Tab-separated table of C-alpha atoms in Angstrom:
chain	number	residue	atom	x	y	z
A	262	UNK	CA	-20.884	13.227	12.890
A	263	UNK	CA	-20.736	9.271	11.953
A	264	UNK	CA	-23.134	7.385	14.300
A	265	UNK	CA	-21.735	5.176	16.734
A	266	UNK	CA	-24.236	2.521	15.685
A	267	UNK	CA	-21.629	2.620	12.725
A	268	UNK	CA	-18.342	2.290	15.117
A	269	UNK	CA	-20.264	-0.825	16.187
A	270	UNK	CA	-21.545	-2.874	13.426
A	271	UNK	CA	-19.427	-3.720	10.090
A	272	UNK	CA	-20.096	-3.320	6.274
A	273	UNK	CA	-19.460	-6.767	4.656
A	274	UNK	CA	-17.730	-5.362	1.814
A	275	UNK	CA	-14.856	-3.595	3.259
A	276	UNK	CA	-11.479	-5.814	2.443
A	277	UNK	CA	-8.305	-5.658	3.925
A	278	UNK	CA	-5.215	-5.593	2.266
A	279	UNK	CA	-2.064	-6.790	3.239
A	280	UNK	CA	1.129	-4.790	1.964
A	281	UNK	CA	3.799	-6.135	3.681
A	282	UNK	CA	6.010	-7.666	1.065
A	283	UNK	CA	5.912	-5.016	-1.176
A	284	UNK	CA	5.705	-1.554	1.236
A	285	UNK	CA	7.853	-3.376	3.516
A	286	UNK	CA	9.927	-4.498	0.857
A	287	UNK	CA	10.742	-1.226	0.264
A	288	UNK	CA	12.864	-1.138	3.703
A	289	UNK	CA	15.024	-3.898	2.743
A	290	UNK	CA	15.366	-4.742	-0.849
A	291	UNK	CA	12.385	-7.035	-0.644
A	292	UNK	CA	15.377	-9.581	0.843
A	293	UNK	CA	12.717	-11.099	3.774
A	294	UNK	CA	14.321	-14.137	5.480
A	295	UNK	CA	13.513	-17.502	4.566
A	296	UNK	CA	10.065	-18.802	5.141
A	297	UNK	CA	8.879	-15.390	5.803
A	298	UNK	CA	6.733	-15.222	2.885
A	299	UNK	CA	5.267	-18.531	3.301
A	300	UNK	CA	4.224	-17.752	6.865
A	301	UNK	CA	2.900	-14.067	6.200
A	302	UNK	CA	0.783	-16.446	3.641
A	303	UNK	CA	-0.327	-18.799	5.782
A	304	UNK	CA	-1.086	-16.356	8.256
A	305	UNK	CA	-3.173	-14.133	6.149
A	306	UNK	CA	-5.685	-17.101	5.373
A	307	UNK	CA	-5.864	-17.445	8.783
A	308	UNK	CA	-6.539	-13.823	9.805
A	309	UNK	CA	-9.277	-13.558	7.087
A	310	UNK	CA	-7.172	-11.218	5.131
A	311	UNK	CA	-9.129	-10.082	2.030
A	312	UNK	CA	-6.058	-9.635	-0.512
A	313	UNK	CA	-2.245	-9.983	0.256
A	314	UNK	CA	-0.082	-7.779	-2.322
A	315	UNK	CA	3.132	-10.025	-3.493
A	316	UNK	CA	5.338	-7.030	-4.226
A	317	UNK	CA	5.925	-4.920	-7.467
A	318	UNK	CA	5.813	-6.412	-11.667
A	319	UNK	CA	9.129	-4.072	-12.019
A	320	UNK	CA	11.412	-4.042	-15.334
A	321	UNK	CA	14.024	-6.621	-15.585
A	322	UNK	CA	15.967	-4.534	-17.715
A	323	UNK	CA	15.526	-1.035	-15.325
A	324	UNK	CA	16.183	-2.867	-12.324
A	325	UNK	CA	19.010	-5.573	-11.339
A	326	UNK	CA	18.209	-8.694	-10.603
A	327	UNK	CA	20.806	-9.458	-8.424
A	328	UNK	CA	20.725	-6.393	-6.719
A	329	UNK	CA	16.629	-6.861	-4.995
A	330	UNK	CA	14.553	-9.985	-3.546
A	331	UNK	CA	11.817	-11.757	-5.636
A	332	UNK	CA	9.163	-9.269	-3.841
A	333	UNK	CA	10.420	-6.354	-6.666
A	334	UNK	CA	9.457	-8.406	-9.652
A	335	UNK	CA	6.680	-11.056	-8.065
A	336	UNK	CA	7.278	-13.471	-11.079
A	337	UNK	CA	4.739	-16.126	-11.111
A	338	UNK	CA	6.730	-18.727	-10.630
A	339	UNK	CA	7.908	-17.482	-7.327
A	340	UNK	CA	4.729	-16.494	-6.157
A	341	UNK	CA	3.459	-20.296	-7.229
A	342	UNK	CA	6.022	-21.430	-5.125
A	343	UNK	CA	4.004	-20.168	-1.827
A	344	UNK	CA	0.460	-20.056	-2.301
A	345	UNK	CA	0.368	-23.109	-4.803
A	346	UNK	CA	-3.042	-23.496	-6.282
A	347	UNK	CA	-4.131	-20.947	-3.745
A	348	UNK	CA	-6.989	-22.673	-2.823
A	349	UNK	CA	-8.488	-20.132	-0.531
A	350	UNK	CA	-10.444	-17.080	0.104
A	351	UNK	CA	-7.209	-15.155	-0.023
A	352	UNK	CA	-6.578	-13.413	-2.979
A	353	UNK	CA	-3.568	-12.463	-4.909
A	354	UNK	CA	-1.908	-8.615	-5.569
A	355	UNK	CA	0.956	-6.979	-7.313
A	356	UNK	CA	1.755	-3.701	-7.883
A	357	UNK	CA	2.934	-1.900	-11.331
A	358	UNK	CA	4.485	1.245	-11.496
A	359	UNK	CA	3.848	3.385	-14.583
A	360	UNK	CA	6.948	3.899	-16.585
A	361	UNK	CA	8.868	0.577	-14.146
A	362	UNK	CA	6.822	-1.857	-15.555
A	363	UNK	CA	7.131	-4.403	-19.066
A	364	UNK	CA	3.340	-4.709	-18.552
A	365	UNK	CA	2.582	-6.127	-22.185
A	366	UNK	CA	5.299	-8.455	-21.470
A	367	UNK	CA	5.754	-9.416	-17.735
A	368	UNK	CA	2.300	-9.818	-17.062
A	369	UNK	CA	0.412	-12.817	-18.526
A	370	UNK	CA	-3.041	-13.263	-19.111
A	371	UNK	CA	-4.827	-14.717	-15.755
A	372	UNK	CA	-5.582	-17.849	-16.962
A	373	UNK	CA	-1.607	-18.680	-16.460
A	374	UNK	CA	-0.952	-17.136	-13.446
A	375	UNK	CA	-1.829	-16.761	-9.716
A	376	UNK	CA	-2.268	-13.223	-9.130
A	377	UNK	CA	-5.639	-11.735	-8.621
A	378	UNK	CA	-5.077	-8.244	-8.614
A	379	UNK	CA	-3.365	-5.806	-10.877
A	380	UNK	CA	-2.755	-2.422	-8.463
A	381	UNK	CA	-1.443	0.265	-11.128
A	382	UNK	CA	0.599	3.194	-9.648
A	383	UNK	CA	0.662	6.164	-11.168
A	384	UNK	CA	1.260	9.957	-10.647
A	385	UNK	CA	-1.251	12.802	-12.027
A	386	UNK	CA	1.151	13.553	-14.712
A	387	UNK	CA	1.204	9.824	-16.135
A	388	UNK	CA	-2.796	9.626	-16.529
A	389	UNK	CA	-2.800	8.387	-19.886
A	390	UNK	CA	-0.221	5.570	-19.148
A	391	UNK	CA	-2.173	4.810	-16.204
A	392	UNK	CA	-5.185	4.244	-18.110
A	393	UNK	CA	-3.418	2.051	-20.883
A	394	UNK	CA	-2.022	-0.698	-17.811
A	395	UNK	CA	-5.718	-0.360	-16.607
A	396	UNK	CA	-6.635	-1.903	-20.208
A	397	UNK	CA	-4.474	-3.918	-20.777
A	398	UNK	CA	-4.900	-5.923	-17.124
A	399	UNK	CA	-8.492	-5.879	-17.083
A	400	UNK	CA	-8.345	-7.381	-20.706
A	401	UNK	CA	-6.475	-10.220	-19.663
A	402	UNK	CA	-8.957	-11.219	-16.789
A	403	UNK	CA	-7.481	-9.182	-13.611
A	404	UNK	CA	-9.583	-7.125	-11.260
A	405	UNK	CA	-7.760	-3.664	-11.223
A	406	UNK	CA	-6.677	-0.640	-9.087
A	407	UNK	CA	-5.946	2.239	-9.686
A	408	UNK	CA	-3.424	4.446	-6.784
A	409	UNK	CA	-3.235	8.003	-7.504
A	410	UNK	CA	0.061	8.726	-5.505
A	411	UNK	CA	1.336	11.711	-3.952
A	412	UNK	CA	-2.276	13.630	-3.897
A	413	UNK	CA	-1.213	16.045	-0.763
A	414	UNK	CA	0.793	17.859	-3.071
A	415	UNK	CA	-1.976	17.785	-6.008
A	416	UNK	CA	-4.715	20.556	-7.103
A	417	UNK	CA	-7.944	19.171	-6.403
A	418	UNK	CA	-8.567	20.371	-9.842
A	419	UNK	CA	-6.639	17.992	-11.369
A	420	UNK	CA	-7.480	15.179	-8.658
A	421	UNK	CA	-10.757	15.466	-10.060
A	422	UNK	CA	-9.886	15.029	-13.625
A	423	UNK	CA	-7.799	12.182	-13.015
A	424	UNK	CA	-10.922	10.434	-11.101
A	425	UNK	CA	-12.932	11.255	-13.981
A	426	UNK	CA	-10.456	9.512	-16.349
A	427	UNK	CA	-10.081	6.510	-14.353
A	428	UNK	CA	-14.054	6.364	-13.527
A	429	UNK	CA	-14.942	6.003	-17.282
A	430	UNK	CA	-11.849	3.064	-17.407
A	431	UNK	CA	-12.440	-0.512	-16.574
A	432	UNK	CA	-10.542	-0.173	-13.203
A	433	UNK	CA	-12.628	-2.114	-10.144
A	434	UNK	CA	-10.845	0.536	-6.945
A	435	UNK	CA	-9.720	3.910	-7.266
A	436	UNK	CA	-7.065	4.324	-4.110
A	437	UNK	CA	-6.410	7.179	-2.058
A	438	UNK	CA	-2.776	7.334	-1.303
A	439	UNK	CA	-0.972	9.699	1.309
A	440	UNK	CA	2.215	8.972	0.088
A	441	UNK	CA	4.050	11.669	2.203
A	442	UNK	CA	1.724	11.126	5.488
A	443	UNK	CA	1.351	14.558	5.310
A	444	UNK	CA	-2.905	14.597	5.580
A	445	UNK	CA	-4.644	14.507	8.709
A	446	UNK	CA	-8.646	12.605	9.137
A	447	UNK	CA	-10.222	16.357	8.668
A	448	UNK	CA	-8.840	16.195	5.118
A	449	UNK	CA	-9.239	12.374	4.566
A	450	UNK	CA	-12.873	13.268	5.169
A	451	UNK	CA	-13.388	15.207	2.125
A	452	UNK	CA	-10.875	13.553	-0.001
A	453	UNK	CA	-12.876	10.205	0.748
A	454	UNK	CA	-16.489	12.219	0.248
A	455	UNK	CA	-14.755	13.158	-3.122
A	456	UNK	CA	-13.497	9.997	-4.374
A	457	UNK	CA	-16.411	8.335	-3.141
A	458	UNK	CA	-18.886	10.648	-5.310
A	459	UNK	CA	-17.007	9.287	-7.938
A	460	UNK	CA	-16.942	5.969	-7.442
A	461	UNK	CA	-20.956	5.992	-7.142
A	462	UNK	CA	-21.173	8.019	-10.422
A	463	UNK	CA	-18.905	5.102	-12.520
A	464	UNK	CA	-19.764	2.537	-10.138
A	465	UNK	CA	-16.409	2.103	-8.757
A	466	UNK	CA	-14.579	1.049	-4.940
A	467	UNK	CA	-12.547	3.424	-3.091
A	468	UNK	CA	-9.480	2.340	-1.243
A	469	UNK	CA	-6.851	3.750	0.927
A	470	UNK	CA	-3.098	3.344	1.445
A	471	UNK	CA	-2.001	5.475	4.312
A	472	UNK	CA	1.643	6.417	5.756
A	473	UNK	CA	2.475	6.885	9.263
A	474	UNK	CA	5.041	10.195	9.195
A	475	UNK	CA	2.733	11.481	11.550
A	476	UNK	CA	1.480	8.585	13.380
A	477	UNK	CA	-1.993	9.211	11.566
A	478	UNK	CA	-1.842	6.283	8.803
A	479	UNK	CA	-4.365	3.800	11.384
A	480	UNK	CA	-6.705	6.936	12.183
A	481	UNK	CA	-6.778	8.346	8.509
A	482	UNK	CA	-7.859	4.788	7.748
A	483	UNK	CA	-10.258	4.107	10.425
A	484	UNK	CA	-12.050	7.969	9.363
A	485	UNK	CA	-11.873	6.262	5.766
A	486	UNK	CA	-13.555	3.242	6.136
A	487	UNK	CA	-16.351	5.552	8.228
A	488	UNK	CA	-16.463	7.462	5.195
A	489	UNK	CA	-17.581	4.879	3.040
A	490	UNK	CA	-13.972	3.408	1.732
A	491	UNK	CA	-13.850	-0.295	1.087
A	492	UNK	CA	-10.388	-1.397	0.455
A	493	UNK	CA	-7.766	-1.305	3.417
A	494	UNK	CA	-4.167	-1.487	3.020
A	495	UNK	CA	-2.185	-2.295	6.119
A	496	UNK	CA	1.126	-3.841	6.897
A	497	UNK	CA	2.490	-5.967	9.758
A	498	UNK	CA	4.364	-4.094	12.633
A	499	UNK	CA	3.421	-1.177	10.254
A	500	UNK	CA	6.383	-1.988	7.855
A	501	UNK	CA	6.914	-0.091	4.983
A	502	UNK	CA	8.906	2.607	3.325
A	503	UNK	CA	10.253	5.062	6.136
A	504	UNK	CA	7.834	5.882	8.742
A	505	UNK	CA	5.609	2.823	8.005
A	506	UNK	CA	1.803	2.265	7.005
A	507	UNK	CA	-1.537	1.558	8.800
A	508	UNK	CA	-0.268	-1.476	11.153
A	509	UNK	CA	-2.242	-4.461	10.449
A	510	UNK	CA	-2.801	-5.229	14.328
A	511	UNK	CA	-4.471	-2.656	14.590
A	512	UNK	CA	-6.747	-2.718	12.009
A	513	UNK	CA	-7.696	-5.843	12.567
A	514	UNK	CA	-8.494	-4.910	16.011
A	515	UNK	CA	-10.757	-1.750	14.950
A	516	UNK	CA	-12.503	-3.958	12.232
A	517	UNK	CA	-15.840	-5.546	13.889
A	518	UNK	CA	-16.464	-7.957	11.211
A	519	UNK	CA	-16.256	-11.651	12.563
A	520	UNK	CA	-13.589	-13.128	9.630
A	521	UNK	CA	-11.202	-11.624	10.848
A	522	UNK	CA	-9.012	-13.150	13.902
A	523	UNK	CA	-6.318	-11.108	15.054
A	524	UNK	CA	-4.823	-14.063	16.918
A	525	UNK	CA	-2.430	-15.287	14.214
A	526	UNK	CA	-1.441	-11.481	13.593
A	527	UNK	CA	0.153	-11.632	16.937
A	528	UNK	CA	1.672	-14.889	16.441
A	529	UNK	CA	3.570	-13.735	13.549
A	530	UNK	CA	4.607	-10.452	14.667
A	531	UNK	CA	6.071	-12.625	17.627
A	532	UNK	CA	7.643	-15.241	15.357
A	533	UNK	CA	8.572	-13.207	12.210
A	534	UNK	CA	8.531	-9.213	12.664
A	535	UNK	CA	10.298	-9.090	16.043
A	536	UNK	CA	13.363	-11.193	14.921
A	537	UNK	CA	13.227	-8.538	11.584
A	538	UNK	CA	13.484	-5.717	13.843
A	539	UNK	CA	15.995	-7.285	16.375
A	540	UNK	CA	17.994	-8.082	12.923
A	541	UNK	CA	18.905	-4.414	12.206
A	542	UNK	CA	16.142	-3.764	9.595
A	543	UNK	CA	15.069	-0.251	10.231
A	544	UNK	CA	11.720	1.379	9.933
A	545	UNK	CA	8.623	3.220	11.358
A	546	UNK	CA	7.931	6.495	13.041
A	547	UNK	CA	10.816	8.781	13.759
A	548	UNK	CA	11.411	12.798	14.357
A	549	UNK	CA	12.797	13.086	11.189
A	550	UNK	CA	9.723	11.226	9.092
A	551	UNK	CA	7.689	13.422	11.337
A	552	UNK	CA	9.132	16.593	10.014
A	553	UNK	CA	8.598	15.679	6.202
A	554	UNK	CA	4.901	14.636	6.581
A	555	UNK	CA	4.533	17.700	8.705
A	556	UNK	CA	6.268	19.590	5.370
A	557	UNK	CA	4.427	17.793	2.921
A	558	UNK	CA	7.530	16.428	1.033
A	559	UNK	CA	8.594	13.164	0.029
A	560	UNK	CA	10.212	11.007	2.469
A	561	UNK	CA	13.355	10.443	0.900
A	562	UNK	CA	15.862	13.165	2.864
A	563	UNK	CA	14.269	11.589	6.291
A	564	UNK	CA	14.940	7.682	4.915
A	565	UNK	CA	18.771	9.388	3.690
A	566	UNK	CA	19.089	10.796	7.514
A	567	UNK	CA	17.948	7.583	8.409
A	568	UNK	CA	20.825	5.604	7.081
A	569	UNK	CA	23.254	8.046	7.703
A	570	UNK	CA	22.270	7.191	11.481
A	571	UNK	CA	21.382	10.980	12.033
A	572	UNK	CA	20.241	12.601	15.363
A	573	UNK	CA	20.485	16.196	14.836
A	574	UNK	CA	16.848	17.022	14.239
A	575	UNK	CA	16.792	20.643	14.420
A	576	UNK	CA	19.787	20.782	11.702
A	577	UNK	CA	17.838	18.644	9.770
A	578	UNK	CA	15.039	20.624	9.888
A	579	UNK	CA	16.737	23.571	8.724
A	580	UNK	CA	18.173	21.548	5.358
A	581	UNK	CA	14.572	20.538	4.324
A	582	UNK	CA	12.756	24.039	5.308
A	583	UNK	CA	15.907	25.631	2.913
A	584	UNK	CA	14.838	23.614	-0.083
């Protein structure tokens, strides 16, 4: 049982992520009004946001241009164009997917650019690319993370082995990610006890990135951070793909450590997520989100029922129980 002396102080080296460009990107095309980008910036700094993830380093030549906002391939010219010389405590994130990424290519050496943070995403079954992104970013100055995806559907046996691979790699944060928001704090517990015995053997952070299907993404990540993980990710309003993610309001408002200010948060759900919402961009908790976490299966019937503007829950439930 954690102490409540615990629930009541703060550990300096927990950092907060901010995932709202490229989670919530996810919702609509990573096509954010203008100025939103700026001002989720701006209000970051001001929040005493640790890191705030730009979006995804994905392939030019998998993915259409046209077709996506700058969020899905975070050039850094674009993100130069809002933080300038960045010259705060806020640091800079992008994701890369294995197998969606030009790594070698599309991601310079940090000397020339503005990003921070290298977050590699990978599946069990793409360990050894994994690894090689993890190389090749860390050799060109970036801190690195790695985000084993999907693990509510993995063998611990193999969750293991994957840690171990990673471990003995140059990554800085090993994440845990409920992709399907299918795990409940009882079993975020002992995955965090596991990835944390880990990370003390290689000398390694833990992180988590949680999803709401089952309104558990801000309590999976408050039993995390009791559990000894470090890194945070949250978004605004909770947006991100389909049911959402740990909603940065309220992590800021569980977090006891004085940088923060959950002031600004508030301002810019008032000024910027409201008038997103009000706009017809759809996401967040729902029945049908509810039902796939609950099954342990990727979100993407509940985000088709979704758009198909769907009610019928019980016939829905019998399509993805028939699978």
């Amino acid at each position: 049982m954690k102490e409540l002396s615990e629930l009541m102080g703060y550990r300096a080296g927990v950092k907060v992520v901010d995932a709202t460009l490229r989670d919530g990107g996810l919702v609509n095309d990573f096509f954010f009004p203008e100025g939103f980008a700026k001002a989720l910036y701006e209000t970051n700094v001001k929040a005493g946001v640790d890191y705030m993830e730009f979006g995804y380093k994905a392939s030019k030549e998998m993915f259409d241009v046209s077709k996506f906002g700058p969020s899905k391939f975070s050039d850094d010219d674009y993100i130069r164009s809002i933080v300038g010389d960045n010259d705060t405590n806020l640091k800079i994130a992008v994701m890369a997917d294995v197998g969606r990424c030009d790594y070698k290519k599309d991601i310079a050496e940090k000397t020339n650019s503005p990003v921070d943070m290298i977050r590699v995403a990978t599946y069990l079954h793409q360990m050894p690319g994994a690894i090689d992104m993890i190389e090749d970013a860390k050799k060109k100055g970036y801190e690195v993370s790695c985000n084993i995806m999907a693990i509510s559907n993995s063998q611990e046996s193999d969750i293991k082995v994957a840690l171990d691979l990673i471990g003995k790699s140059s990554a800085d944060v090993i994440y845990i990610v409920d992709s399907y928001g299918a795990l409940y704090p009882e079993q975020i517990a002992r995955i965090s006890d596991l990835y944390c015995e880990f990370g003390a053997k290689y000398g390694k952070k833990i992180g988590i990135h949680a999803h709401d299907n089952q309104k558990l993404a801000f309590a999976n990540t408050a039993e995390a951070v009791g559990d000894g993980v470090d890194y945070l990710d949250a978004t605004y309003m909770s947006m991100g793909r389909g049911a959402g993610n740990c909603a940065m309001e309220l992590l800021l408002g569980f977090l006891k450590n004085p940088k923060f200010n959950i002031y600004p948060v508030l301002k810019f759900l008032e000024e910027h997520m409201l008038p997103l919402k009000k706009a017809g961009v759809v996401w967040g908790y729902d029945i049908q989100y509810l039902l796939t976490g609950v099954l342990n299966q990727h979100p993407r019937t509940a985000i088709q029922f979704t758009k198909d503007k769907r009610s019928d829950f019980a016939e829905f439930y019998t399509e993805v129980t028939s699978q």
